[in-house]
Amino acid sequence: MSTVRSLRVTRRRFLKQTGLSLAAASAPSLTGPFISKALADTKTLSIVQWSHFVPEYDKWFDQFAKDWGTKNNISVTVDHIPVGNVAARAAAEASGQSGHDIFGWNGAGGAHLYRKFLVDVTSLVEATEKKYGKVSTIGRQIGYNQDNQTWSAFPDFYINFPAMYRKSMWDEIGMKPDTWDDVRIGGAKLKAKGHPVGISLGHSNDPNTTWRGLLWSFGGALQDAEGKNVVLNSKETVEAVKFVTALYKEAMTSEVLSWDDSSNNRYLVSGIGSMIVNPISAYRTFQKANKKGADDTFVMAPPKGPVRQIMGGASEFYGIWKFAKNQEGAIEFLKYYADHWPEAFKASEGYNNPCFANLVPKPMPILSNDPTSTPSDKLAALQDSEQWSASPGYPGPSWPAVDEVYNNFIICDMMSKAATGQLSAEDSVKWAHQQSEAIFTKWHGKT
């Protein structure tokens, strides 16, 4: 249950209001003593974050936070909300200037979009880099502001999106989903046998990351490398949209149009699905429900496209509100959390991927040798996922316009409008380009 009252502010309404001037509270000093008098006098610290798809992680985190509070004489509360509610909750807290001390985001739409509401945590990130190595490229895109070299959020972890396929089904047709063409051709054969491919075309994080990955693998992109211009309307994007249209018609069913982030997990566990693209929570769920089915499910890097092999990654980060009542406590908690990050990695069963170079050296525990998997190295490909994972701004930086395009599901709708025949591939791309360009125009000059 949340400790914060519900505020009637929708995400869309908040986005229209982000130009409003709000008084900025001063960021606390990051060079002060570990527990200052102000911190000692503050007896509470509140955190809100999504309900993790690996429930064991939430159990670990809640106890970890509680133990830290006990050591420091601070009462810590951790509220978990459905992943689909994170954006609206952030909008409500920012608009109301009231809420939790630490806000944990899932996906885009946070660090850059809410920059003016968040404490500058540059010193915290730099201190963590000195201890645990440089932030990875995807980690930097999560919370770094390239215009003034500051950080609006502390990069916690990223979620990779590998492909998972039922080996016995694909063996039966003599194929493996190595390329997107293989997925379409093999998926059509398996759909005829009652085992379609399952990739959501709805509005949630999964399709937002997966379809970006496919777009990039065809050579298309939302923006250029400098983040200045929308470059969506290209022949490469049109080819990607045409491919998704064919994939939908030939290898999938209409139920994917309304899927949320947990739907493909259930689809894999049902034994019907022949392949999904999803974080390993789907595999972990399958292991608990049906060990034999999970043993037959293999995990691999995403399929190769005509131009490159790449996939979207979901960004996870913590922001500290400028209106937080316990900013110093929030910073000290995140320092302590970073020092214990390998424990978080294990608690997530390999789901949370590190953003700092030396947090979890290779060979990584669990992923390199998972005693619960058959074979035990089934998850080994995930150790190198930083090589094929990118954040929504790729090949450019993440910034507010990129976050807003993500939050408005424009790339998802571009794919679904063409797949369902509402628009031709060319017209769907033009529509998405116009929508994105309007957002970019609005934000240029505002950051």
XYZ file of C-alpha atoms in Angstrom:
447
model
C 0.000 0.000 0.000
C 1.250 3.447 -0.840
C 2.083 5.986 1.822
C 1.173 8.782 -0.547
C -2.325 9.927 -1.260
C -3.524 9.512 -4.818
C -3.339 12.687 -6.890
C -5.536 13.221 -9.894
C -2.781 14.157 -12.306
C -2.355 12.057 -15.400
C 0.952 11.603 -17.161
C -0.289 13.414 -20.259
C -1.491 16.345 -18.182
C 1.845 16.488 -16.407
C 3.733 16.533 -19.694
C 1.780 19.630 -20.688
C 2.640 21.214 -17.394
C 6.367 20.546 -17.271
C 7.102 24.006 -18.592
C 5.712 25.524 -15.406
C 8.227 27.161 -13.127
C 8.681 25.372 -9.837
C 10.831 26.452 -6.970
C 13.986 24.402 -6.906
C 15.225 23.178 -3.589
C 18.960 23.118 -3.058
C 20.765 19.836 -3.460
C 22.484 18.620 -0.321
C 26.229 18.491 -0.034
C 27.639 15.101 -0.985
C 30.912 15.690 0.812
C 29.564 15.991 4.334
C 29.909 13.490 7.178
C 28.280 10.095 6.775
C 25.428 10.872 9.129
C 25.024 14.569 9.777
C 22.965 16.029 12.603
C 20.221 16.870 10.101
C 20.141 13.252 8.993
C 20.219 11.983 12.556
C 17.230 14.175 13.342
C 15.323 12.813 10.379
C 13.676 9.560 11.304
C 12.076 8.505 8.047
C 13.073 7.639 4.488
C 10.474 6.642 1.895
C 11.109 4.782 -1.359
C 8.718 3.859 -4.157
C 9.533 1.497 -7.004
C 7.845 -1.029 -9.272
C 6.866 -4.515 -8.199
C 9.749 -6.553 -9.584
C 8.958 -9.419 -11.935
C 11.249 -11.590 -9.791
C 9.335 -11.451 -6.466
C 12.341 -12.708 -4.493
C 14.138 -9.471 -5.349
C 11.473 -7.352 -3.671
C 11.738 -9.478 -0.533
C 15.495 -8.986 -0.470
C 15.316 -5.246 -1.145
C 12.681 -4.557 1.490
C 14.671 -6.342 4.180
C 17.905 -4.688 2.993
C 16.336 -1.234 3.253
C 14.824 -2.025 6.644
C 18.183 -3.244 7.981
C 19.899 -0.075 6.775
C 17.282 1.956 8.551
C 17.775 0.021 11.769
C 21.538 0.649 11.658
C 20.976 4.379 11.182
C 17.925 4.841 13.410
C 15.756 5.724 10.418
C 12.348 4.261 9.654
C 12.393 3.174 6.014
C 9.231 2.465 4.029
C 9.311 0.826 0.596
C 6.177 0.985 -1.534
C 5.821 -1.218 -4.603
C 3.485 -0.260 -7.422
C 2.580 -2.036 -10.683
C 5.079 -1.285 -13.427
C 2.336 0.239 -15.558
C 1.627 2.846 -12.878
C 5.165 4.201 -12.494
C 4.858 7.031 -15.042
C 1.537 8.282 -13.670
C 2.792 8.117 -10.065
C 5.907 10.110 -10.961
C 3.753 12.725 -12.671
C 1.504 12.963 -9.628
C 4.371 13.362 -7.159
C 6.188 15.936 -9.279
C 3.054 17.943 -9.949
C 1.971 17.838 -6.312
C 5.505 18.497 -5.035
C 4.932 15.784 -2.491
C 5.710 12.123 -2.263
C 8.564 9.758 -1.590
C 12.187 10.703 -0.960
C 13.559 8.230 -3.528
C 11.686 7.411 -6.738
C 12.653 4.298 -8.683
C 11.800 4.435 -12.374
C 11.305 1.530 -14.728
C 11.840 2.259 -18.410
C 12.237 5.735 -19.876
C 10.352 8.853 -18.950
C 12.201 9.789 -15.807
C 15.641 11.211 -15.380
C 15.530 13.564 -18.342
C 11.848 14.386 -18.392
C 11.832 15.213 -14.681
C 15.232 16.836 -14.581
C 14.092 20.117 -13.060
C 12.452 18.239 -10.183
C 15.433 16.041 -9.281
C 18.494 16.571 -7.092
C 21.804 16.700 -8.985
C 23.511 13.410 -8.052
C 26.710 13.967 -10.063
C 28.944 13.638 -6.985
C 27.232 10.379 -6.020
C 27.712 8.859 -9.485
C 31.331 10.024 -9.703
C 32.128 8.608 -6.267
C 30.578 5.280 -7.298
C 32.600 5.260 -10.534
C 35.808 5.644 -8.521
C 34.934 2.554 -6.500
C 33.286 0.342 -9.128
C 34.489 1.500 -12.538
C 33.030 3.581 -15.325
C 29.349 3.661 -16.071
C 28.514 1.701 -19.216
C 27.147 3.375 -22.346
C 23.586 2.334 -21.575
C 24.041 3.355 -17.949
C 25.242 6.794 -19.007
C 22.221 7.264 -21.252
C 19.961 6.589 -18.287
C 20.647 9.709 -16.281
C 23.452 11.798 -17.796
C 22.832 15.306 -19.116
C 25.372 15.887 -21.854
C 24.650 19.621 -22.118
C 26.129 20.457 -18.708
C 27.771 17.106 -17.755
C 25.571 16.451 -14.751
C 23.529 13.488 -13.562
C 19.837 13.689 -12.760
C 19.527 10.106 -11.554
C 21.602 7.322 -10.119
C 21.785 4.425 -12.645
C 20.697 1.293 -10.803
C 20.563 -1.389 -13.501
C 19.301 -2.091 -16.985
C 17.085 -4.925 -18.143
C 18.167 -6.820 -21.223
C 15.733 -8.380 -23.686
C 17.063 -11.682 -25.052
C 15.108 -14.051 -27.278
C 13.624 -17.175 -25.671
C 12.497 -20.070 -27.800
C 11.164 -23.579 -27.341
C 14.013 -25.689 -28.700
C 11.936 -28.802 -29.408
C 9.445 -26.794 -31.499
C 12.136 -25.077 -33.562
C 14.077 -28.342 -33.923
C 10.921 -29.894 -35.368
C 11.004 -27.445 -38.291
C 14.790 -27.616 -38.560
C 15.342 -23.942 -37.743
C 16.618 -21.609 -35.036
C 15.540 -17.933 -34.625
C 19.008 -16.523 -35.334
C 17.783 -13.725 -37.616
C 14.538 -11.745 -37.860
C 13.894 -13.449 -41.199
C 14.223 -16.784 -39.397
C 11.685 -15.587 -36.825
C 9.163 -14.681 -39.544
C 9.663 -17.779 -41.691
C 9.973 -20.252 -38.841
C 7.253 -18.482 -36.870
C 4.810 -18.938 -39.752
C 5.541 -22.669 -39.819
C 5.084 -22.946 -36.057
C 1.887 -20.846 -36.101
C 0.455 -23.439 -38.480
C 1.270 -26.055 -35.833
C -0.481 -24.042 -33.099
C 2.620 -22.345 -31.681
C 2.782 -18.698 -32.833
C 5.508 -16.203 -31.946
C 4.469 -13.769 -29.181
C 5.713 -10.150 -29.211
C 3.379 -7.489 -27.813
C 2.019 -4.728 -30.039
C 0.312 -3.008 -27.111
C 1.307 -0.121 -24.842
C 3.915 -1.165 -22.282
C 7.675 -1.311 -21.740
C 8.219 -4.597 -23.566
C 7.020 -3.515 -27.039
C 8.613 -0.103 -26.510
C 12.015 -1.764 -26.194
C 11.545 -4.695 -28.562
C 10.306 -2.729 -31.573
C 13.027 -0.136 -31.114
C 15.546 -2.959 -31.223
C 14.067 -4.310 -34.444
C 13.985 -0.794 -35.934
C 17.678 -0.284 -35.131
C 18.566 -3.722 -36.486
C 17.103 -2.633 -39.845
C 19.168 0.584 -39.774
C 16.362 2.932 -38.757
C 16.244 5.226 -35.735
C 14.149 7.901 -34.066
C 16.904 10.532 -33.951
C 20.411 11.213 -35.244
C 23.567 10.636 -33.187
C 23.572 14.233 -31.950
C 19.966 14.073 -30.808
C 19.140 17.157 -32.847
C 16.866 15.834 -35.573
C 14.132 13.248 -36.026
C 15.257 10.805 -38.717
C 12.404 8.324 -38.492
C 11.060 8.865 -42.004
C 13.601 6.746 -43.889
C 13.591 3.773 -46.215
C 15.157 1.708 -43.427
C 12.245 2.476 -41.085
C 9.718 1.681 -43.816
C 11.406 -1.694 -44.379
C 11.306 -2.396 -40.640
C 7.589 -1.556 -40.468
C 6.858 -3.712 -43.511
C 8.686 -6.559 -41.810
C 6.676 -6.191 -38.590
C 3.473 -6.193 -40.636
C 4.480 -9.473 -42.250
C 5.626 -10.929 -38.933
C 2.298 -10.071 -37.314
C 0.191 -11.506 -40.112
C 2.248 -14.634 -40.722
C 3.606 -15.648 -37.320
C 1.510 -14.046 -34.567
C -2.128 -13.690 -33.485
C -4.252 -10.618 -32.720
C -4.050 -11.153 -28.957
C -0.627 -9.451 -28.951
C -2.363 -6.139 -29.677
C -3.614 -5.904 -26.091
C -0.756 -7.530 -24.192
C 0.817 -5.931 -21.124
C 4.308 -6.649 -19.789
C 3.308 -9.878 -18.085
C 1.340 -11.347 -21.005
C 4.255 -12.897 -22.868
C 5.514 -14.411 -19.602
C 2.183 -16.204 -19.249
C 2.199 -17.055 -22.955
C 5.535 -18.857 -22.659
C 4.453 -20.687 -19.516
C 1.225 -21.791 -21.219
C 3.271 -24.016 -23.521
C 1.688 -22.449 -26.609
C 4.262 -19.835 -27.492
C 7.239 -20.875 -29.607
C 9.264 -17.710 -29.018
C 9.181 -14.398 -27.169
C 11.589 -11.494 -26.636
C 11.650 -10.692 -22.938
C 13.837 -10.346 -19.832
C 14.604 -13.639 -18.092
C 11.769 -13.185 -15.626
C 9.670 -15.152 -18.130
C 12.177 -18.011 -17.959
C 12.344 -17.833 -14.153
C 8.547 -17.972 -13.975
C 8.549 -20.983 -16.300
C 11.130 -22.741 -14.118
C 8.885 -22.443 -11.064
C 5.738 -23.512 -12.941
C 7.072 -26.269 -15.196
C 10.731 -27.329 -14.934
C 10.483 -29.613 -17.974
C 9.115 -26.794 -20.149
C 11.773 -24.411 -18.865
C 14.525 -26.916 -19.645
C 13.226 -26.928 -23.237
C 13.344 -23.103 -23.358
C 16.630 -21.648 -24.569
C 17.891 -18.103 -24.087
C 19.929 -16.319 -26.745
C 21.023 -12.869 -27.887
C 18.350 -11.086 -29.960
C 17.897 -12.057 -33.623
C 20.181 -10.358 -36.160
C 18.694 -7.778 -38.487
C 19.869 -6.826 -41.972
C 22.153 -4.097 -40.541
C 23.072 -5.060 -36.979
C 22.236 -7.220 -33.960
C 20.808 -4.982 -31.250
C 17.915 -4.761 -28.825
C 16.360 -2.153 -26.572
C 17.109 -2.240 -22.878
C 14.893 -0.939 -20.079
C 16.568 1.690 -17.904
C 16.251 1.432 -14.134
C 17.308 4.362 -12.007
C 16.728 6.194 -8.770
C 15.938 9.880 -8.555
C 15.806 12.019 -5.429
C 13.086 14.647 -5.542
C 14.068 18.220 -4.758
C 11.062 18.288 -2.449
C 12.211 15.139 -0.621
C 12.228 15.611 3.135
C 15.312 13.464 3.647
C 17.707 14.163 0.776
C 20.842 13.374 2.790
C 19.378 10.086 3.953
C 18.460 9.243 0.364
C 22.024 9.813 -0.823
C 23.547 7.818 2.014
C 21.144 4.953 1.350
C 22.097 4.848 -2.344
C 25.803 4.850 -1.432
C 25.239 1.896 0.862
C 23.067 0.171 -1.745
C 25.828 0.494 -4.381
C 28.313 -1.102 -1.970
C 26.019 -4.125 -1.751
C 24.938 -4.267 -5.397
C 26.278 -7.811 -6.031
C 23.773 -9.006 -3.430
C 21.027 -7.292 -5.428
C 22.232 -9.042 -8.581
C 21.997 -12.442 -6.928
C 18.608 -11.642 -5.379
C 17.274 -10.775 -8.838
C 18.471 -14.179 -10.109
C 20.540 -12.460 -12.811
C 17.704 -10.209 -13.987
C 19.252 -6.874 -12.900
C 22.253 -6.028 -15.084
C 25.090 -3.840 -13.724
C 25.713 -0.315 -15.003
C 29.181 0.101 -13.433
C 32.086 -1.820 -15.009
C 33.395 -3.677 -11.977
C 30.275 -4.276 -9.921
C 29.934 -7.879 -11.119
C 33.143 -9.094 -12.827
C 32.913 -11.876 -15.439
C 32.368 -14.766 -15.291
C 29.243 -13.546 -13.560
C 27.719 -15.696 -10.856
C 24.412 -17.286 -11.824
C 24.639 -16.323 -15.498
C 27.871 -18.183 -16.233
C 26.844 -21.251 -14.283
C 23.246 -21.520 -13.158
C 22.682 -24.730 -11.194
C 18.921 -24.404 -11.707
C 19.223 -24.484 -15.517
C 19.762 -27.351 -17.908
C 22.353 -26.923 -19.331
C 23.921 -24.849 -16.577
C 25.425 -22.317 -19.028
C 22.063 -21.585 -20.673
C 22.146 -17.938 -19.556
C 25.816 -17.282 -20.402
C 24.967 -15.077 -23.414
C 23.465 -12.516 -21.031
C 26.891 -11.692 -19.564
C 27.690 -9.702 -22.704
C 24.302 -8.049 -23.089
C 25.805 -4.568 -22.803
C 27.187 -5.202 -26.319
C 23.707 -5.586 -27.836
C 21.549 -3.469 -25.539
C 20.795 0.202 -26.042
C 18.567 2.799 -24.455
C 15.686 4.529 -26.265
C 17.829 7.405 -27.572
C 20.149 5.210 -29.657
C 22.253 6.173 -31.569
C 21.991 9.517 -29.814
C 21.581 10.574 -26.203
C 18.499 10.186 -24.114
C 16.808 13.496 -23.364
C 13.283 14.727 -22.613
C 11.986 14.496 -26.176
C 13.146 10.872 -26.439
C 11.460 10.109 -23.121
C 8.203 11.705 -24.251
C 8.166 9.780 -27.541
C 8.722 6.632 -25.463
C 5.968 7.475 -22.974
C 3.497 8.211 -25.782
C 4.221 4.807 -27.420
C 4.730 6.374 -30.843
C 7.089 3.650 -32.096
C 4.685 0.946 -30.878
C 1.755 2.636 -32.611
C 3.771 3.082 -35.799
C 4.219 -0.678 -35.924
C 0.660 -1.607 -34.929
C -1.053 0.866 -37.302
C 0.702 -0.771 -40.235
C 0.413 -4.331 -38.908
C -3.362 -4.053 -38.501
C -3.870 -2.315 -41.840
C -4.951 1.079 -40.449
C -2.191 2.744 -42.447
C 0.298 1.684 -45.078
C 3.874 1.234 -43.881
C 4.862 4.487 -45.588
C 1.973 6.473 -44.093
C 2.497 4.953 -40.642
C 6.141 6.054 -40.695
C 5.149 9.561 -41.838
C 2.591 9.744 -39.021
C 5.172 8.683 -36.409
C 7.754 11.112 -37.805
C 5.305 14.020 -37.562
C 4.298 13.094 -34.009
C 7.934 12.832 -32.940
C 8.980 16.024 -34.701
C 6.290 17.981 -32.859
C 7.673 16.702 -29.556
C 11.270 17.495 -30.518
C 10.264 21.003 -31.591
C 8.549 21.562 -28.269
C 11.587 20.510 -26.255
C 14.341 22.204 -28.280
C 15.286 25.316 -26.401
C 13.677 24.121 -23.191
C 16.497 21.977 -21.858
